[in-house]
């Protein structure tokens, strides 16, 4: 732990242990051509399970870079058991939601299709890449699990026992989020954020009646969906999470 | 107030009163060609001072559209006396900060140049346009004042009497923001967010020693500057603002 963490951080899908060698092909171009790394340079690796490791570059080729773990730089750290359920919106704003959720600290992210969702489709590989990039950037050791997109109705009908739901409704008649969260207390939580058009009256009524749901509003101004996602995650982390 | 607010919202730089005519040239293309509006259609106007007004289109030309105020749809509503001071970063993320600050509710926004700020310059007209678009979108009646960019040192040396400062340091040794804000109490506040590289040791030391500053951290993960801005504004609004 005395070792200072190298500045370049890479997520790898491989075990990390003292002395273990790791090879990357997908990040070789970035390491060698973009970041000008060569044999002897150090990078930080993490895989979401084994903490972060300083690794020395053994061979830096155009097609593959091999590295060896030399010292653990931080212990594995898991975010709270928090899930973000969000209705996909325009591409740049969806990317943004996924990036911000990773930084703010969630265990998993799941796109849900609601009545007014009009995004054509989600591209899980792209969203996963955004999660990884955000984790590399924010110094975390964990990449949120990107769950399969599903219709909201199906997600609610198959709700896990004991998990709580924060429903952020854009109707301006719900209680303040921070107080409601403190009242509802800690545990496993999901946060649900709707699309730009909000939730239908039917969806809102169903959600409000759920015994595991806490309905809140996020201030007196209508927030865009991406802003609402960041605001709700922030208030949850501050009231019940690891902030 | 019985009148339902029209869906198209426009900021105009003109007085708004019952029966008054307003002409716009800059938004004529948007209204006529993009939104297909014509004489008799209704839009909502606001100017940051006189509330929001349903206005009927009198003449819809390619170069100019004239409208007449027919009914007030909401009273003028001012955000709390909150200012965002932020170090300019990459263009898309700077635009994002300005948009989010407007939605979350600030009175003014000011770019500040810090030691590690490496944005070339700010474009006030563009940032102002983003503020206006965000206010139109979020249903507000107020557009934040975009103040002239200035060096951080000069801003601190010329600090207004009685105003408090929330200093969001990325060093992980400061108290939690929500509790610190509640302790410091309400009033006129500014929130300071640094650039991607954070604050220099010298800047951090100076800021921490200021009698009007409250230094906080925003959770255990390093947040990007744009995320930190949204998180800090959210926590301030929730603890001391109008949420």
XYZ file of C-alpha atoms in Angstrom:
486
model
C 0.000 0.000 0.000
C 3.021 2.292 0.259
C 3.220 2.236 -3.540
C 1.740 5.315 -5.178
C -0.966 4.419 -7.696
C 0.088 4.945 -11.346
C -1.918 7.536 -13.256
C -3.104 5.342 -16.126
C -5.902 3.073 -14.956
C -7.230 0.100 -16.892
C -10.093 -2.273 -16.284
C -9.119 -5.823 -17.264
C -11.185 -8.985 -17.396
C -8.557 -11.185 -15.742
C -7.528 -12.251 -12.225
C -5.079 -9.938 -10.425
C -2.582 -11.285 -7.859
C 0.997 -10.571 -6.857
C 3.315 -11.558 -9.735
C 0.508 -12.572 -12.080
C 0.864 -11.676 -15.768
C -2.013 -9.993 -17.605
C -2.245 -9.440 -21.340
C -4.494 -6.916 -23.057
C -5.181 -6.688 -26.772
C -8.108 -4.258 -26.814
C -6.186 -1.573 -24.897
C -2.830 -2.029 -26.687
C -3.442 0.838 -29.114
C -4.434 3.182 -26.288
C -1.432 2.259 -24.141
C 1.243 2.255 -26.830
C 0.128 4.791 -29.419
C -2.018 7.196 -27.417
C -0.327 7.119 -24.020
C 3.187 6.261 -25.333
C 3.792 3.557 -22.753
C 6.647 1.089 -23.114
C 8.312 -1.757 -21.212
C 9.114 -0.744 -17.626
C 6.292 1.819 -17.340
C 3.606 1.262 -14.749
C -0.161 1.313 -14.975
C -2.916 0.553 -12.491
C -5.194 -2.429 -13.154
C -8.513 -3.412 -11.614
C -11.065 -6.088 -12.455
C -13.982 -5.316 -10.140
C -13.007 -8.049 -7.656
C -9.349 -8.056 -6.655
C -8.722 -4.414 -5.751
C -6.352 -2.190 -7.751
C -2.810 -3.228 -8.672
C 0.265 -1.411 -9.902
C 1.463 -3.413 -12.887
C 4.700 -3.127 -14.803
C 4.615 -3.331 -18.570
C 6.720 -6.289 -19.719
C 6.177 -6.106 -23.482
C 4.429 -3.261 -25.331
C 3.446 -4.367 -28.838
C 1.026 -2.832 -31.301
C -1.360 -5.769 -30.968
C -0.871 -6.782 -27.348
C 0.603 -5.442 -24.146
C 1.625 -7.752 -21.312
C 1.940 -6.552 -17.736
C 2.815 -8.074 -14.367
C 1.131 -7.197 -11.045
C 3.784 -5.796 -8.702
C 1.869 -4.267 -5.760
C -1.679 -3.807 -4.573
C -2.500 -0.086 -4.585
C -5.976 -0.252 -3.081
C -8.360 -2.814 -1.653
C -11.487 -3.798 -3.545
C -14.257 -1.351 -2.670
C -17.907 -2.057 -3.474
C -20.549 0.663 -3.851
C -23.728 0.301 -1.759
C -26.443 -2.086 -3.003
C -27.983 0.585 -5.207
C -29.453 0.018 -8.662
C -30.393 2.655 -11.229
C -33.435 1.907 -13.383
C -33.728 4.477 -16.159
C -35.776 4.936 -19.315
C -33.384 5.328 -22.269
C -33.394 8.809 -23.792
C -31.287 10.456 -26.500
C -27.901 8.847 -26.998
C -25.644 11.543 -25.497
C -27.875 11.881 -22.438
C -28.133 8.114 -21.961
C -24.327 7.854 -22.120
C -24.196 10.627 -19.576
C -26.561 8.862 -17.165
C -24.476 5.694 -17.293
C -21.229 7.606 -16.747
C -22.626 9.578 -13.815
C -24.200 6.523 -12.144
C -20.799 4.801 -12.233
C -19.042 7.806 -10.703
C -21.670 8.362 -8.031
C -21.509 4.679 -7.085
C -24.119 2.083 -8.056
C -23.972 -1.701 -8.021
C -26.041 -2.119 -11.212
C -27.737 -0.193 -14.006
C -30.780 -1.360 -15.952
C -32.595 0.329 -18.861
C -36.380 0.041 -18.527
C -38.967 0.778 -21.198
C -41.890 2.896 -20.011
C -45.050 4.137 -21.751
C -43.422 7.345 -23.025
C -39.954 5.953 -23.731
C -39.205 6.692 -27.363
C -35.579 5.671 -27.625
C -35.317 3.106 -30.394
C -33.004 0.715 -28.603
C -30.071 0.565 -26.238
C -26.627 -0.665 -27.177
C -25.394 -2.639 -24.195
C -21.784 -2.926 -25.447
C -21.539 0.865 -25.782
C -23.117 1.493 -22.372
C -20.780 -1.072 -20.816
C -17.804 0.740 -22.394
C -19.006 4.000 -20.836
C -19.258 2.317 -17.416
C -15.687 1.009 -17.730
C -14.318 4.364 -18.872
C -16.049 6.143 -15.998
C -14.695 3.620 -13.466
C -11.164 4.018 -14.863
C -11.537 7.787 -14.641
C -13.007 8.075 -11.141
C -10.420 5.916 -9.394
C -12.939 3.238 -8.440
C -12.270 -0.486 -8.365
C -15.784 -1.521 -9.412
C -17.712 -1.464 -12.697
C -21.515 -1.533 -12.338
C -23.294 -4.548 -13.732
C -25.229 -3.509 -16.837
C -28.431 -5.541 -16.713
C -30.608 -6.446 -19.704
C -33.177 -3.842 -20.717
C -36.751 -4.801 -19.807
C -40.265 -3.302 -19.799
C -41.089 -1.452 -16.578
C -44.183 -3.602 -15.992
C -42.115 -6.785 -16.067
C -39.481 -5.322 -13.742
C -42.142 -4.334 -11.201
C -43.978 -7.661 -11.417
C -40.749 -9.549 -10.761
C -39.539 -7.283 -7.921
C -36.959 -8.843 -5.545
C -38.142 -9.419 -1.980
C -36.948 -6.743 0.456
C -35.636 -4.267 -2.148
C -36.907 -0.685 -1.866
C -37.753 1.583 -4.789
C -37.269 5.340 -5.016
C -39.791 6.610 -7.560
C -38.930 10.097 -8.819
C -42.187 11.468 -10.184
C -42.254 14.772 -12.056
C -45.718 15.487 -10.630
C -45.196 18.262 -8.116
C -47.157 16.769 -5.235
C -44.732 14.297 -3.659
C -42.569 14.754 -0.558
C -38.989 16.024 -0.552
C -36.503 13.265 -1.413
C -33.904 13.703 1.352
C -36.432 13.480 4.210
C -38.374 10.622 2.585
C -35.166 8.625 2.114
C -34.114 9.064 5.724
C -37.577 7.928 6.833
C -37.519 4.865 4.592
C -34.094 3.876 5.909
C -31.116 1.915 4.557
C -31.110 -1.390 2.685
C -31.057 -2.547 -0.916
C -32.547 0.175 -3.118
C -33.384 0.877 -6.740
C -33.935 4.379 -8.118
C -36.361 4.789 -11.028
C -36.001 7.717 -13.453
C -38.480 8.216 -16.290
C -38.028 9.437 -19.873
C -38.279 13.087 -21.026
C -42.071 12.802 -21.212
C -42.353 11.573 -17.629
C -44.567 8.700 -16.500
C -48.130 8.104 -17.670
C -50.934 8.602 -15.142
C -51.414 4.832 -15.084
C -47.724 4.165 -14.419
C -47.603 6.844 -11.729
C -50.663 5.390 -9.966
C -49.274 1.849 -10.076
C -45.878 2.958 -8.771
C -47.331 5.057 -5.964
C -49.407 2.107 -4.747
C -46.477 -0.311 -4.503
C -45.716 -1.228 -0.879
C -41.947 -1.100 -1.502
C -41.988 2.286 -3.279
C -41.130 5.724 -1.873
C -42.456 8.476 -4.166
C -40.579 11.796 -4.115
C -40.177 14.993 -6.080
C -36.875 16.634 -6.931
C -37.467 20.316 -6.328
C -39.938 22.821 -7.818
C -38.480 22.944 -11.364
C -38.969 20.197 -13.945
C -35.609 18.452 -14.342
C -34.443 16.738 -17.498
C -34.166 12.973 -17.081
C -30.365 13.014 -16.908
C -30.355 15.764 -14.284
C -32.961 13.900 -12.249
C -30.798 10.755 -12.322
C -27.734 12.566 -10.951
C -29.780 14.485 -8.360
C -31.550 11.346 -7.079
C -28.321 9.320 -6.899
C -26.626 12.173 -5.022
C -29.430 12.507 -2.466
C -29.543 8.737 -1.946
C -25.771 8.508 -1.434
C -25.866 11.452 0.951
C -28.828 10.159 2.994
C -28.262 6.390 2.973
C -25.100 5.564 1.026
C -21.351 5.771 1.517
C -20.887 9.548 1.252
C -54.131 31.399 -13.824
C -56.929 29.139 -15.071
C -55.278 29.147 -18.508
C -53.211 26.054 -19.249
C -49.640 26.945 -20.191
C -48.818 26.407 -23.899
C -46.124 23.816 -24.626
C -43.705 26.011 -26.585
C -41.824 28.270 -24.190
C -39.712 31.231 -25.237
C -37.487 33.602 -23.327
C -37.865 37.142 -24.654
C -35.980 40.305 -23.770
C -39.072 42.516 -23.566
C -41.659 43.580 -20.971
C -44.685 41.278 -20.571
C -48.097 42.619 -19.522
C -51.728 41.944 -20.379
C -52.369 42.939 -24.007
C -48.774 43.939 -24.727
C -47.304 43.045 -28.140
C -43.911 41.362 -28.344
C -41.911 40.799 -31.515
C -39.119 38.284 -31.945
C -36.735 38.055 -34.873
C -34.153 35.612 -33.506
C -36.777 32.942 -32.747
C -38.845 33.409 -35.926
C -37.159 30.540 -37.776
C -37.652 28.199 -34.819
C -41.323 29.124 -34.386
C -42.365 29.147 -38.032
C -40.149 26.600 -39.768
C -39.238 24.188 -36.987
C -42.368 24.257 -34.819
C -44.818 25.142 -37.664
C -46.566 27.849 -35.678
C -48.886 30.320 -37.370
C -51.257 33.176 -36.489
C -53.686 32.144 -33.730
C -51.344 29.575 -32.135
C -50.245 30.114 -28.569
C -46.839 30.043 -26.958
C -45.611 30.798 -23.450
C -43.283 33.761 -22.935
C -41.115 34.741 -19.976
C -38.470 37.409 -19.495
C -37.028 36.630 -16.069
C -39.061 39.354 -14.354
C -42.754 39.380 -15.232
C -43.768 35.732 -14.748
C -44.881 33.527 -17.647
C -47.526 34.573 -20.157
C -49.642 32.764 -22.703
C -49.245 34.773 -25.888
C -51.162 34.508 -29.141
C -49.279 34.720 -32.400
C -50.557 37.701 -34.425
C -48.278 37.517 -37.444
C -45.869 34.668 -38.226
C -43.307 35.757 -40.816
C -40.001 34.223 -41.810
C -38.067 37.149 -40.372
C -40.242 38.161 -37.446
C -43.073 36.826 -35.342
C -45.316 39.134 -33.355
C -47.311 37.925 -30.372
C -49.702 39.438 -27.833
C -49.825 38.560 -24.117
C -53.278 37.163 -23.349
C -53.030 35.630 -19.860
C -50.495 35.162 -17.120
C -49.775 31.425 -16.728
C -47.441 31.584 -13.729
C -46.054 34.140 -11.331
C -42.390 35.120 -11.489
C -40.395 32.673 -9.382
C -36.799 33.385 -8.345
C -34.307 30.686 -7.403
C -32.525 31.065 -4.053
C -29.541 33.435 -3.834
C -27.138 30.751 -5.031
C -24.189 31.308 -7.362
C -22.142 28.669 -9.158
C -18.445 29.417 -9.595
C -16.866 26.852 -11.899
C -13.563 26.371 -13.675
C -14.243 25.975 -17.412
C -13.511 22.493 -18.735
C -14.060 20.823 -22.122
C -16.789 22.437 -24.203
C -19.487 19.759 -23.941
C -18.986 19.426 -20.190
C -18.992 23.191 -19.651
C -22.253 23.449 -21.614
C -23.589 20.686 -19.442
C -22.668 22.462 -16.187
C -24.431 25.629 -17.309
C -27.553 23.719 -18.380
C -27.726 21.754 -15.131
C -27.145 24.801 -12.915
C -30.074 26.536 -14.627
C -32.361 23.526 -14.127
C -31.335 22.980 -10.512
C -31.923 26.656 -9.771
C -29.160 29.251 -9.376
C -29.298 33.043 -9.434
C -25.962 33.445 -11.233
C -23.135 31.510 -12.874
C -19.530 32.665 -13.126
C -16.561 30.984 -14.814
C -13.391 31.264 -12.705
C -9.838 30.531 -13.818
C -7.849 28.427 -11.380
C -4.246 27.189 -11.403
C -5.060 23.967 -13.275
C -7.768 25.354 -15.558
C -6.709 24.607 -19.102
C -9.751 25.618 -21.077
C -8.633 28.179 -23.634
C -11.515 30.579 -23.181
C -15.227 30.738 -22.501
C -17.812 31.947 -24.989
C -20.315 33.946 -22.949
C -22.889 34.226 -25.775
C -22.940 30.439 -26.166
C -23.190 29.821 -22.436
C -25.978 32.377 -22.183
C -27.830 30.574 -24.993
C -27.531 27.319 -23.039
C -28.944 28.999 -19.926
C -31.906 30.305 -21.909
C -32.581 26.951 -23.564
C -32.442 25.174 -20.217
C -34.843 27.702 -18.639
C -37.257 27.305 -21.558
C -37.062 23.533 -21.193
C -37.434 23.253 -17.407
C -40.531 25.413 -17.129
C -38.790 28.087 -15.076
C -39.395 31.809 -15.328
C -35.827 32.837 -14.573
C -32.551 32.786 -16.532
C -29.400 32.861 -14.392
C -27.161 35.875 -14.771
C -23.969 34.821 -16.575
C -21.225 36.843 -14.939
C -17.871 37.751 -16.531
C -15.155 35.141 -16.179
C -12.444 36.101 -13.663
C -9.361 34.609 -11.972
C -10.186 32.771 -8.747
C -7.754 34.930 -6.753
C -9.521 38.112 -7.816
C -12.952 36.660 -7.029
C -11.838 35.674 -3.524
C -10.116 38.992 -2.840
C -13.257 40.882 -3.814
C -15.677 38.620 -1.886
C -19.070 40.189 -1.037
C -19.746 40.764 2.659
C -21.961 38.096 4.219
C -21.886 35.616 1.306
C -20.904 32.032 2.162
C -18.766 29.745 0.012
C -19.090 26.001 -0.407
C -15.650 24.734 -1.428
C -15.813 21.245 -2.950
C -12.298 19.872 -2.570
C -11.345 16.569 -4.170
C -8.978 15.856 -1.280
C -10.624 13.070 0.692
C -10.284 14.558 4.151
C -13.157 17.044 4.383
C -16.559 16.611 6.056
C -19.698 15.343 4.351
C -21.469 18.087 2.393
C -25.078 17.648 3.587
C -24.221 17.872 7.316
C -21.747 20.740 6.812
C -24.335 22.726 4.851
C -26.998 22.285 7.513
C -24.481 23.430 10.140
C -23.451 26.488 8.147
C -27.104 27.492 7.661
C -29.056 29.445 5.048
C -28.171 32.745 3.389
C -26.482 33.890 0.202
C -24.127 31.169 -1.025
C -21.662 30.457 -3.787
C -20.535 26.954 -4.732
C -16.999 26.545 -6.116
C -16.179 23.617 -8.409
C -12.637 23.106 -9.713
C -11.316 21.885 -13.073
C -10.556 18.242 -13.970
C -7.132 18.512 -12.311
C -8.592 19.773 -9.030
C -7.193 22.628 -6.991
C -3.484 23.226 -6.323
C -2.236 22.729 -2.759
C -1.850 26.503 -2.491
C -5.410 27.161 -3.671
C -6.809 24.502 -1.360
C -4.947 25.951 1.644
C -6.114 29.485 0.876
C -9.725 28.389 0.404
C -9.782 26.295 3.578
C -8.538 29.242 5.624
C -11.224 31.668 4.434
C -13.631 32.574 7.253
C -16.642 32.444 4.896
C -15.771 29.054 3.365
C -17.196 25.618 4.194
C -14.942 22.866 2.822
C -16.594 19.566 1.968
C -16.014 16.360 0.073
C -18.517 14.713 -2.248
C -18.279 11.031 -1.425
C -15.406 8.544 -1.556
C -14.997 8.395 -5.358
C -13.332 11.134 -7.411
C -16.084 12.887 -9.361
C -15.609 14.602 -12.691
C -16.045 18.356 -12.465
C -19.463 18.310 -14.135
C -20.728 15.568 -11.825
C -19.408 17.441 -8.797
C -21.269 20.581 -9.902
C -24.619 18.773 -10.157
C -24.060 16.862 -6.906
C -23.122 20.000 -4.938
C -26.042 22.031 -6.327
C -28.425 19.173 -5.484
C -27.175 18.849 -1.895
C -27.321 22.612 -1.393
C -30.880 22.848 -2.749
C -31.949 19.909 -0.610
C -30.314 21.199 2.605
C -30.818 24.974 2.294
C -32.655 25.788 -0.924
C -36.192 25.593 -2.274
C -36.478 21.799 -2.736
